[in-house]
Coordinates of C-alpha atoms in Angstrom, one line a residue:
X1 CA 0.0 0.0 0.0
X2 CA 1.5 3.4 -1.0
X3 CA 0.4 6.8 0.2
X4 CA 0.3 10.1 -1.6
X5 CA 0.8 12.7 1.1
X6 CA -0.6 16.2 1.2
X7 CA 2.9 17.6 0.8
X8 CA 3.4 16.0 -2.6
X9 CA 5.3 12.9 -1.6
X10 CA 4.7 9.3 -2.4
X11 CA 5.6 6.9 0.5
X12 CA 6.6 3.3 -0.3
X13 CA 7.0 0.6 2.3
X14 CA 10.5 -1.0 2.6
X15 CA 9.1 -4.1 0.8
X16 CA 7.9 -2.1 -2.1
X17 CA 11.1 0.0 -2.2
X18 CA 13.2 -3.1 -2.4
X19 CA 12.3 -3.4 -6.1
X20 CA 14.6 -0.3 -6.6
X21 CA 18.1 -1.4 -5.4
X22 CA 19.8 1.8 -6.6
X23 CA 17.1 3.9 -4.7
X24 CA 16.4 5.8 -7.9
X25 CA 13.4 5.5 -10.2
X26 CA 11.9 6.9 -13.3
X27 CA 8.3 8.0 -12.7
X28 CA 5.8 8.1 -15.6
X29 CA 2.1 9.0 -15.8
X30 CA 0.4 6.6 -18.2
X31 CA -3.3 7.1 -18.6
X32 CA -4.7 6.8 -15.0
X33 CA -1.6 5.0 -13.6
X34 CA 1.7 6.1 -12.1
X35 CA 4.6 3.8 -13.2
X36 CA 7.8 3.6 -11.2
X37 CA 10.6 2.0 -13.0
X38 CA 14.0 1.1 -11.6
X39 CA 17.1 2.9 -12.8
X40 CA 20.0 0.5 -13.2
X41 CA 22.8 2.8 -12.2
X42 CA 22.3 5.8 -9.8
X43 CA 24.6 7.9 -12.0
X44 CA 22.0 7.6 -14.8
X45 CA 19.6 10.0 -13.0
X46 CA 16.0 9.6 -11.9
X47 CA 14.1 10.5 -8.8
X48 CA 15.7 9.7 -5.4
X49 CA 14.0 7.4 -3.0
X50 CA 14.8 8.9 0.4
X51 CA 14.7 6.7 3.5
X52 CA 12.2 8.1 6.0
X53 CA 12.5 5.6 8.9
X54 CA 14.5 2.8 10.4
X55 CA 12.2 0.2 8.7
X56 CA 13.5 1.3 5.4
X57 CA 10.3 2.9 4.1
X58 CA 11.1 5.4 1.4
X59 CA 9.6 8.6 -0.1
X60 CA 9.9 10.5 -3.3
X61 CA 8.5 13.9 -4.4
X62 CA 6.0 13.3 -7.2
X63 CA 3.6 16.3 -7.1
X64 CA 5.2 18.1 -10.0
X65 CA 4.3 15.1 -12.3
X66 CA 0.6 15.9 -11.8
X67 CA 0.7 19.6 -12.9
X68 CA -1.1 19.0 -16.2
X69 CA -3.2 16.0 -15.1
X70 CA -6.9 16.7 -15.4
X71 CA -7.6 14.7 -12.2
X72 CA -5.1 16.6 -10.2
X73 CA -2.7 15.2 -7.6
X74 CA -4.2 12.3 -5.7
X75 CA -4.0 12.3 -1.9
X76 CA -4.4 9.1 0.2
X77 CA -3.6 5.5 0.0
X78 CA -3.5 3.4 -3.1
X79 CA -2.7 -0.2 -3.9
X80 CA 0.3 -0.7 -6.1
X81 CA 1.6 -3.9 -7.8
X82 CA 4.8 -5.0 -9.5
X83 CA 4.3 -5.8 -13.2
X84 CA 7.0 -8.3 -14.2
X85 CA 6.3 -8.0 -17.9
X86 CA 6.6 -4.2 -17.9
X87 CA 9.3 -4.0 -15.3
X88 CA 7.4 -1.4 -13.4
X89 CA 5.6 -0.8 -10.1
X90 CA 2.2 0.4 -11.2
X91 CA -0.1 2.5 -9.0
X92 CA -3.7 3.0 -10.2
X93 CA -4.7 6.6 -9.7
X94 CA -8.5 6.7 -10.0
X95 CA -10.5 7.9 -8.4
X96 CA -8.4 11.1 -8.0
X97 CA -9.6 14.2 -6.4
X98 CA -8.3 17.7 -7.0
X99 CA -5.8 18.9 -4.4
X100 CA -4.3 22.2 -3.4
X101 CA -0.7 21.2 -3.3
X102 CA 2.5 22.9 -2.3
X103 CA 2.9 24.5 -5.7
X104 CA -0.6 25.9 -6.1
X105 CA -4.2 24.9 -7.0
X106 CA -4.7 21.9 -9.2
X107 CA -7.3 22.2 -11.9
X108 CA -10.0 19.5 -12.0

């Protein structure tokens, strides 16, 4: 279970974050899903998964990805799943609700 926070962060459990051994990801919005894909080498770039507690749960800032999304930035918990065929951790986003985030009002 992942959580989109009101401050624009996506929290992953340590178990979910273990799919990303370099602690960096590529994040893509595809239709009504957020895809997180591992980066093979940290030097290649990507978004950093920051450790947020001793359990190894991690967090990354994703709010800026939702700037142009009609549904806005989702807040709350969502189920995610690893898709072996696509090599991505996929998080369904619907139903989304508009959210006033850290960088302004989102349009519905």
